[in-house]
Coordinates of C-alpha atoms in Angstrom, one line a residue:
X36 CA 112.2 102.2 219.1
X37 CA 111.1 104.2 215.9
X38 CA 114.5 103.5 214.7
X39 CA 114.6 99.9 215.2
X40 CA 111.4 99.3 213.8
X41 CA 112.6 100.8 210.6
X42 CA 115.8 98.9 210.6
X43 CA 114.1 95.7 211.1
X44 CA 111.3 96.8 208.3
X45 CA 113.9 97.3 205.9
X46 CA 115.8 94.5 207.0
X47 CA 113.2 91.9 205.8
X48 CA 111.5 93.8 202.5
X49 CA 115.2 93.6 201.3
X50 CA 115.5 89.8 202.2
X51 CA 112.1 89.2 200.8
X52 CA 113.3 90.9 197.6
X53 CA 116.4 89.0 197.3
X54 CA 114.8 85.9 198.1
X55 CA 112.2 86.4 195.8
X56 CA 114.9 87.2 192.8
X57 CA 116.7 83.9 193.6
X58 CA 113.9 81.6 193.6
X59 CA 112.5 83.4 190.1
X60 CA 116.7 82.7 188.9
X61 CA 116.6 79.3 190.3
X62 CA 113.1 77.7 189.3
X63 CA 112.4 75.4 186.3
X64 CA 111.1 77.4 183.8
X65 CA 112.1 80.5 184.8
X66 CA 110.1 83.2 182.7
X67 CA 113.6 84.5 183.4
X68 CA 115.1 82.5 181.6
X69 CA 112.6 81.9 178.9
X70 CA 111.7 85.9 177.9
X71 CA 113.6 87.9 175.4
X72 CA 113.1 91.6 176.2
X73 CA 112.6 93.8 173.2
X74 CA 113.6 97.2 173.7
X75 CA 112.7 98.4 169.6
X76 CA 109.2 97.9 168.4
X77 CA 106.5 99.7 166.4
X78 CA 103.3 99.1 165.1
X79 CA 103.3 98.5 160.9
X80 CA 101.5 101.2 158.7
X81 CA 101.2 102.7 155.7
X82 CA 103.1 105.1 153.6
X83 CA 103.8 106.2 150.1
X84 CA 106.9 105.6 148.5
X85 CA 108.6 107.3 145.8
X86 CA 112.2 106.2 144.0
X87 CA 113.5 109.2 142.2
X88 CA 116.6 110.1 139.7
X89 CA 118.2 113.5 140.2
X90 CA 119.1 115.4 137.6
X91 CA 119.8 119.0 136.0
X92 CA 118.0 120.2 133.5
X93 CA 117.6 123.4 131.8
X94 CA 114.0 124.9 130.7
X95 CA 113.9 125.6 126.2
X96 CA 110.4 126.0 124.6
X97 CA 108.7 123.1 123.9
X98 CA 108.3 123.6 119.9
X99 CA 110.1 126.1 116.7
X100 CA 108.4 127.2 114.3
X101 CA 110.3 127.2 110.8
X102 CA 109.0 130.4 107.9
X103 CA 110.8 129.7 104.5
X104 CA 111.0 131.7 101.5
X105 CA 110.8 130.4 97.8
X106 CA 112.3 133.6 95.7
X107 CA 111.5 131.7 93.0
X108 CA 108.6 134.1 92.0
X109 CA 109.5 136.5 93.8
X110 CA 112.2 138.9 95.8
X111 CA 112.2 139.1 99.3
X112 CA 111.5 143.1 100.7
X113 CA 111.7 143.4 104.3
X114 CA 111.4 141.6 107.8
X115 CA 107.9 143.4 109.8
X116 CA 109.2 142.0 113.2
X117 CA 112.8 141.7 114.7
X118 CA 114.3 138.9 117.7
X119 CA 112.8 139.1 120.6
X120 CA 109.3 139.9 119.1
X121 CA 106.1 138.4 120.9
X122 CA 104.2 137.3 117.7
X123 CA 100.6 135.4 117.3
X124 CA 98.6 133.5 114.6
X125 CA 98.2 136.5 112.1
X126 CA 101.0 138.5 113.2
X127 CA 102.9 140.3 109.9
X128 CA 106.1 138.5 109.7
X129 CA 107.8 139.7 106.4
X130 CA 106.7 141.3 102.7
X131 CA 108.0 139.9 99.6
X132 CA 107.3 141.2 95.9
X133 CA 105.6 138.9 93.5
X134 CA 107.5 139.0 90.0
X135 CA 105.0 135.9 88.7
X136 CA 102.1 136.5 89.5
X137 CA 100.3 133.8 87.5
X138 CA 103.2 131.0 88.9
X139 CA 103.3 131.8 92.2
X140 CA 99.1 131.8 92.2
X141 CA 99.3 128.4 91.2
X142 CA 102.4 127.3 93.6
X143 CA 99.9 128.5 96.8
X144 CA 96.8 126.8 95.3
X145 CA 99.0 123.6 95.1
X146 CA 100.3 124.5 99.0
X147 CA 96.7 125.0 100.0
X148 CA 95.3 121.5 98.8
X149 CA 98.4 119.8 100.5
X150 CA 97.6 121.3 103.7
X151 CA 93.6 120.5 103.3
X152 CA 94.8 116.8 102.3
X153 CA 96.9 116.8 105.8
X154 CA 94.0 117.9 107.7
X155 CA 91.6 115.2 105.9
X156 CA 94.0 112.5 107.0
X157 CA 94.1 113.9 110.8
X158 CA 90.2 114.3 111.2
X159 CA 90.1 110.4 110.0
X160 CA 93.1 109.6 112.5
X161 CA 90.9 111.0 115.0
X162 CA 88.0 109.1 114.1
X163 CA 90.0 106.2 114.6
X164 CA 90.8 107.3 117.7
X165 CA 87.8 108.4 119.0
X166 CA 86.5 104.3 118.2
X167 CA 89.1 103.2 120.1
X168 CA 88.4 105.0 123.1
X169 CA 84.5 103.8 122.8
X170 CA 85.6 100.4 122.9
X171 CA 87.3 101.1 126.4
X172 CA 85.8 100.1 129.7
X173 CA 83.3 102.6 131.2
X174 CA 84.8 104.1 134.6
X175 CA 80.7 103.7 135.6
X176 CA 77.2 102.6 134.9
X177 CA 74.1 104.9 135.1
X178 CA 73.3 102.2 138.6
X179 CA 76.6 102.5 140.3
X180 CA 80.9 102.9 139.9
X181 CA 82.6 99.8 138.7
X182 CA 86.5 99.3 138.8
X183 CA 88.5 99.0 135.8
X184 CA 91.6 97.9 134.7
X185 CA 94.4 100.4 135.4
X186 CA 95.7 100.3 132.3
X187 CA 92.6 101.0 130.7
X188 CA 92.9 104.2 132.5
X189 CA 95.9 104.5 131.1
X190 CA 94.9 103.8 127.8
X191 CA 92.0 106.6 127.6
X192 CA 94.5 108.9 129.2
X193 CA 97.0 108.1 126.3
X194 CA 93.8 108.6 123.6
X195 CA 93.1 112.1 124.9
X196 CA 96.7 113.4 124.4
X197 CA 96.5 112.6 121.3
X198 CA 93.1 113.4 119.9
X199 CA 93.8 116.9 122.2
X200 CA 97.7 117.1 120.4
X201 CA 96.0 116.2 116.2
X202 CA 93.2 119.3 117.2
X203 CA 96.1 121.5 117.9
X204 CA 98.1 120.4 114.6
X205 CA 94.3 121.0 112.8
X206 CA 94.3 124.3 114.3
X207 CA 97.8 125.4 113.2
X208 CA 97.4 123.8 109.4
X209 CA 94.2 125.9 108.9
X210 CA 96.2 128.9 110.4
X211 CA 98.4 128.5 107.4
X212 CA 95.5 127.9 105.2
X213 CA 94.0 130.8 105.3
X214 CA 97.4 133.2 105.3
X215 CA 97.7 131.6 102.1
X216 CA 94.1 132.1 100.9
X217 CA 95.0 135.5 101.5
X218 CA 98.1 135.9 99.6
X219 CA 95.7 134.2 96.5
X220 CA 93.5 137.1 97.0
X221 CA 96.0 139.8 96.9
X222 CA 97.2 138.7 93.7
X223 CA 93.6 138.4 92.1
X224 CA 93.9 141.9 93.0
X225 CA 96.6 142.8 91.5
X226 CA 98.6 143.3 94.5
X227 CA 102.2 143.1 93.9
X228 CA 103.4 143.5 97.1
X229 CA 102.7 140.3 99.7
X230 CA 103.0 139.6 103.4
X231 CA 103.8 136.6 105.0
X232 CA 101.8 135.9 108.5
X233 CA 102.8 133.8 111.2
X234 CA 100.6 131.0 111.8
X235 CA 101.5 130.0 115.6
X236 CA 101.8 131.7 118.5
X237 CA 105.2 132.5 120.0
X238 CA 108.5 134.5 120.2
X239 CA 111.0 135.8 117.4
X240 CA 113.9 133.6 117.8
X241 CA 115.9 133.9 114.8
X242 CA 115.5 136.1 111.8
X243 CA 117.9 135.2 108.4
X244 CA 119.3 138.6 107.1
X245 CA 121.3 137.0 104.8
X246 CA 117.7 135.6 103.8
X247 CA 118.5 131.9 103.6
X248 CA 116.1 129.2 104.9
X249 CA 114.8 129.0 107.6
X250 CA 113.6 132.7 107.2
X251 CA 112.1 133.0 110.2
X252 CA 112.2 130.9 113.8
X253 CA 109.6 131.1 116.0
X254 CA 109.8 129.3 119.4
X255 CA 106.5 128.2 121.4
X256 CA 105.0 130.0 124.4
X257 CA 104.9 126.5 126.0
X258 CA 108.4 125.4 127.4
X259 CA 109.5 121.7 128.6
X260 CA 112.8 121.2 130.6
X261 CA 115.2 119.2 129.3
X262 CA 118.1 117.1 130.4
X263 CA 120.3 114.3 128.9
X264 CA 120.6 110.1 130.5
X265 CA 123.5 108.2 130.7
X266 CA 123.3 104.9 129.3
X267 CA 122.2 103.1 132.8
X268 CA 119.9 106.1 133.4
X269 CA 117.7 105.6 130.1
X270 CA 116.7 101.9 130.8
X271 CA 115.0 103.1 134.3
X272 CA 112.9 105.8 132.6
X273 CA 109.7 105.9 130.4
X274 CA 107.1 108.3 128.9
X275 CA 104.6 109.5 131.0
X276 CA 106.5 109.0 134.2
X277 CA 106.3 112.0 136.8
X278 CA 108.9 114.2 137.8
X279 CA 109.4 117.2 140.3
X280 CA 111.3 120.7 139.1
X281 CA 112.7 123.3 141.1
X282 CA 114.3 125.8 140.6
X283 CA 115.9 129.8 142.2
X284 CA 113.4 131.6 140.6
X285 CA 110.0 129.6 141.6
X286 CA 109.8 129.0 145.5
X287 CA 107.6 126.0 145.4
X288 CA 108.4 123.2 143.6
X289 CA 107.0 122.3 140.1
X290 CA 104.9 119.1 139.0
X291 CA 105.8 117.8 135.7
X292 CA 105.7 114.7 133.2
X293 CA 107.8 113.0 131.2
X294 CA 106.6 113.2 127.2
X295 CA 110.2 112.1 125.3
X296 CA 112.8 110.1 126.1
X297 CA 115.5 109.5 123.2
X298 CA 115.9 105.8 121.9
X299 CA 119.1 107.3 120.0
X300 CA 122.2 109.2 121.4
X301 CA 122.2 113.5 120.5
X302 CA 125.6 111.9 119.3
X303 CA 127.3 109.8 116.9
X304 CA 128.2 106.8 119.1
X305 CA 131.9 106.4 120.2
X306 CA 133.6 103.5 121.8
X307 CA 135.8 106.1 123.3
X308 CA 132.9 108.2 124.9
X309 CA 129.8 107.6 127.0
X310 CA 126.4 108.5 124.9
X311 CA 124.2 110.5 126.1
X312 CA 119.9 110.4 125.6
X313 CA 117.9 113.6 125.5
X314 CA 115.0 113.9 127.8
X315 CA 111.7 116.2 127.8
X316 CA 109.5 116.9 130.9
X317 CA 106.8 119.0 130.2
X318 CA 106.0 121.6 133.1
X319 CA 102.2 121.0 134.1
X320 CA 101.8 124.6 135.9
X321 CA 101.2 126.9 132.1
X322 CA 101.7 129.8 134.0
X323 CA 104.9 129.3 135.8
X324 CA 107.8 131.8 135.4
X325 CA 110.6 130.0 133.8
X326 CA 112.0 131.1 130.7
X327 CA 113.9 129.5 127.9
X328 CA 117.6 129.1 129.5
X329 CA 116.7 128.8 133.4
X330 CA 118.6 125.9 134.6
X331 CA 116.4 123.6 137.1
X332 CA 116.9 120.6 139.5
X333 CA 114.7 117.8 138.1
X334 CA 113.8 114.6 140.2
X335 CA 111.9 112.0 137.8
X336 CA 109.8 109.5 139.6
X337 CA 110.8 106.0 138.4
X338 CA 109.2 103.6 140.8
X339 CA 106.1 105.1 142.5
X340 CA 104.0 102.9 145.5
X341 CA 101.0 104.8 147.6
X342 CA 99.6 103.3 150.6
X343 CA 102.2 100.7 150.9
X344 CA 102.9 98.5 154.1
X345 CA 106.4 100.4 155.2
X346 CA 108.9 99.3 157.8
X347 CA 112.8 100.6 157.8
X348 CA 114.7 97.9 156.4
X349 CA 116.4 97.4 160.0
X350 CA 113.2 95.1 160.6
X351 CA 114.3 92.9 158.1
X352 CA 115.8 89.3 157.8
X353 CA 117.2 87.6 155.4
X354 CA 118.2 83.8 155.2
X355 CA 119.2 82.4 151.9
X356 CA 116.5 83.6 149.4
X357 CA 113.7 84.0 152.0
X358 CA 113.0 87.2 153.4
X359 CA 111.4 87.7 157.2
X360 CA 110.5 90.5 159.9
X361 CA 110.2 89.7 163.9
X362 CA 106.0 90.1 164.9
X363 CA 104.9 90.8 168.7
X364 CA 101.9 88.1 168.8
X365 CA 98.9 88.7 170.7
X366 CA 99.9 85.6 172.7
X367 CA 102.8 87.3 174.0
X368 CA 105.1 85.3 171.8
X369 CA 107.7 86.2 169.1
X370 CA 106.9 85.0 165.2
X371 CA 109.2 84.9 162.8
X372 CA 107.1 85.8 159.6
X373 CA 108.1 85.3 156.0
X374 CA 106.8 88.5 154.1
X375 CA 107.6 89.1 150.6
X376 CA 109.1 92.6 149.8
X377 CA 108.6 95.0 147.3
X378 CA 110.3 98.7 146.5
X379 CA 113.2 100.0 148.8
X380 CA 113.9 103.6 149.2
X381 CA 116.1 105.9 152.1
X382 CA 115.8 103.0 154.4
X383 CA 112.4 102.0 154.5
X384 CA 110.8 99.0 152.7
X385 CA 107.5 98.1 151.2
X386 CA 105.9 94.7 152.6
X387 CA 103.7 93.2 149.6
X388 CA 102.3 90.6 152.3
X389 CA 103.0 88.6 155.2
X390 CA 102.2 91.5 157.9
X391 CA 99.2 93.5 158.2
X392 CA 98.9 96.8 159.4
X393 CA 98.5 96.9 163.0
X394 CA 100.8 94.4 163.4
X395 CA 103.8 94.9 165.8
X396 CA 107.3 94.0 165.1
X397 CA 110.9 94.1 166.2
X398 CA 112.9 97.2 164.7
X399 CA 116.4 96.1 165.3
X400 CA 115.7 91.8 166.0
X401 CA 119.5 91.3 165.0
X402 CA 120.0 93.2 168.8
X403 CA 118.2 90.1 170.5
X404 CA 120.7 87.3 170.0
X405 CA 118.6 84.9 172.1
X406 CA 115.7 85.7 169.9
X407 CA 113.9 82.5 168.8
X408 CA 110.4 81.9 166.9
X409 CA 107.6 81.1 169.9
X410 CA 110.1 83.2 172.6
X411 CA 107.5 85.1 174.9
X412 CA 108.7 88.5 175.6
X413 CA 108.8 91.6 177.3
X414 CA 109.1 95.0 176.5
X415 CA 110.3 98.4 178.1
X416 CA 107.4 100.8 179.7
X417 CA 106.5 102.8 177.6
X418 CA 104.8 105.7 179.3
X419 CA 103.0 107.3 176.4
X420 CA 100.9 104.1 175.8
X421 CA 99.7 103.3 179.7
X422 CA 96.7 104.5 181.1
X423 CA 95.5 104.2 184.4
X424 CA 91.6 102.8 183.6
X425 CA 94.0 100.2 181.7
X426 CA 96.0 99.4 185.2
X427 CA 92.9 99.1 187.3
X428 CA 91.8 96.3 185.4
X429 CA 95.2 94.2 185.8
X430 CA 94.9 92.1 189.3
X431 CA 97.8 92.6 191.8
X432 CA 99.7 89.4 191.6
X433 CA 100.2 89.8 187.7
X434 CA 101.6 93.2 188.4
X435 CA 103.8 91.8 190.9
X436 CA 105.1 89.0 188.9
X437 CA 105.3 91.4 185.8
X438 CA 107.3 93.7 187.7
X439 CA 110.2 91.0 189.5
X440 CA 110.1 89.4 185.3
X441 CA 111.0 93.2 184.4
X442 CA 113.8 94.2 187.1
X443 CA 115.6 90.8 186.9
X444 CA 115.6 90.7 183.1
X445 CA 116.7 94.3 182.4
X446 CA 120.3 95.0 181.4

């Protein structure tokens, strides 16, 4: 008996089923017929992109220093330091003997009011300067913060450097000031013999035993990596641009900025030969642990968005000049949505408008050949996103009906 009722049981849930299927497959209007099932979608959000250019580089320091000697008045003795040499502003560099007293007097007097005359001129740049970044845009009021322009930003930025870069060339010119000022006094006193000091900080690069000019090179503390651009390369890369360095000898990665890019070749031009454009990054982290001739992997930043609208470029449609991406409505219907697009990098796009974030869309809408704008749809379960208060508030005959849509549409 057991066994027959079970047959029988089975029997008619399985005709019901099937019966239920064929009328769904059969009826006007089918949702069966009308629903496009999309198996690929997310929900759009935000991101930062980044477009970089690779490149090797190796690390050199950032300035030389150049020491000459005029034997003129006088004969050149010995050197006080050798290569290698860690020197800074007042260091002894060389002595030399004075055979004209009374000329070479006058030729540092005549050095001294040069180098006052350059540091008049830069204290007036400065003032100049220092107008022109009064004139700017406040970033706020004494009541509350007001936005301003980006490039006004940019602008003061651009001021600073260069009131910050005239104070250090102030700085070095009275260095050599007063190791002249003190040459003049030894030779009030009588002093025959004279030594030369260094006026910057840095290391003994070069000396000239052979004692022709440049005497003395003295490279900067401060080093910069360098690296060369081919000719497409240069047109995609400006001052002031970030970049990223790493390297074998630093574990973390370096931040860095771009300070000179080369508007002429390091060579003479050849038709039969590519040119090539120097490049300076300057390493923002003074107390890294490069040193002159470390070779480095650079990464400059040339197109930069943060917070931008990103979907992978799969989402994306293009008909003639128009651009589109596939949106899950709240209706329960497809849209086809124009969007306009902005930067594109490792397979994911930027969205300038058109979708909002929050919005869902198709990832892969060139899968759904029956896809057509105001298509209701259906998508897979996806487990992660049900929960069960959610169900209890769905009545039974929508779950049903939901359910037979589902089975009969899937593939």
């Amino acid at each position: 008996m057991k066994r027959r009722t079970i047959f029988y049981t089975t029997l008619t849930l399985s005709l019901l089923f099937v019966g239920a299927n064929t009328y769904l497959i059969e009826k006007a209007n089918s949702k069966v017929d009308r629903e496009v099932r999309v198996a690929n979608w997310e929900i759009s959000g935000t991101g930062d992109l980044a477009k970089e250019l690779p490149k090797s580089g190796v690390v050199t320091a950032e300035e030389e220093s150049y020491i000459y000697f005029n034997d003129e008045f006088g004969s050149f003795k010995k050197f006080l330091v050798k290569e290698g040499d860690q020197v800074k502003s007042g260091t002894p560099l060389y002595e030399y003997e004075v055979t004209d007293q009374t000329q070479q007097k006058s030729v540092l007097e005549s050095e001294v009011e040069q180098l006052e005359d350059e540091i008049d001129s830069i204290e007036d740049n400065i003032d100049d300067l220092e107008s022109l970044e009064s004139s700017l845009p406040s970033t706020s009021t004494d009541d509350k913060e007001i936005p301003i322009d980006a490039s006004a930003l940019q602008s003061e930025y651009e001021i600073k450097k260069e009131i910050a870069a005239k104070e250090l060339e102030i700085d070095r010119l009275e260095n050599q000031i007063d190791n002249l000022e003190r040459q003049i006094s030894d030779i009030e006193s009588y002093e025959t013999t004279l030594t030369v000091q260094s006026s910057v900080d840095g290391t003994i690069k070069d000396l000239s035993h052979a004692i022709d000019n440049p005497l003395i090179t003295i490279a900067s503390q401060a080093t910069i990596v360098t690296t060369d651009l081919t000719e497409k390369e240069i047109v995609t890369v400006e001052e002031n641009m970030s970049a990223i360095i790493q390297s074998d000898i630093e574990k973390e990665s370096q931040k860095g900025i771009v300070t000179k890019v080369a508007t002429l070749p390091k060579n003479d031009p050849h038709l039969q030969t590519d040119s090539m454009y120097p490049l300076e990054v300057k390493l923002q982290d003074t107390k890294n642990k490069l040193l002159p001739g470390h070779h480095v992997f650079l990464s400059i930043i040339t197109e930069e968005v943060k917070g931008a609208l990103v979907v992978p470029v799969t989402a994306i449609e293009k008909e003639g000049t128009s651009t589109f991406i596939w949106i899950l409505t709240e209706k329960g219907t497809v849209e086809q949505r124009k969007v306009k697009t902005g930067l594109q990098v490792n397979g994911q796009q930027q969205i300038k408008s058109g979708v909002k974030a929050g919005e869902y869309y198709i990832v892969y809408p060139g899968d759904i050949p029956a896809l057509e704008n105001g298509t209701p749809f259906i998508t897979g379960i996806d487990w992660n996103r049900i929960r069960l208060r959610d169900l209890k508030k769905v009545d039974r005959p929508t779950v049903l009906e939901n359910l037979l849509v589902g089975i009969l549409e899937r593939k």
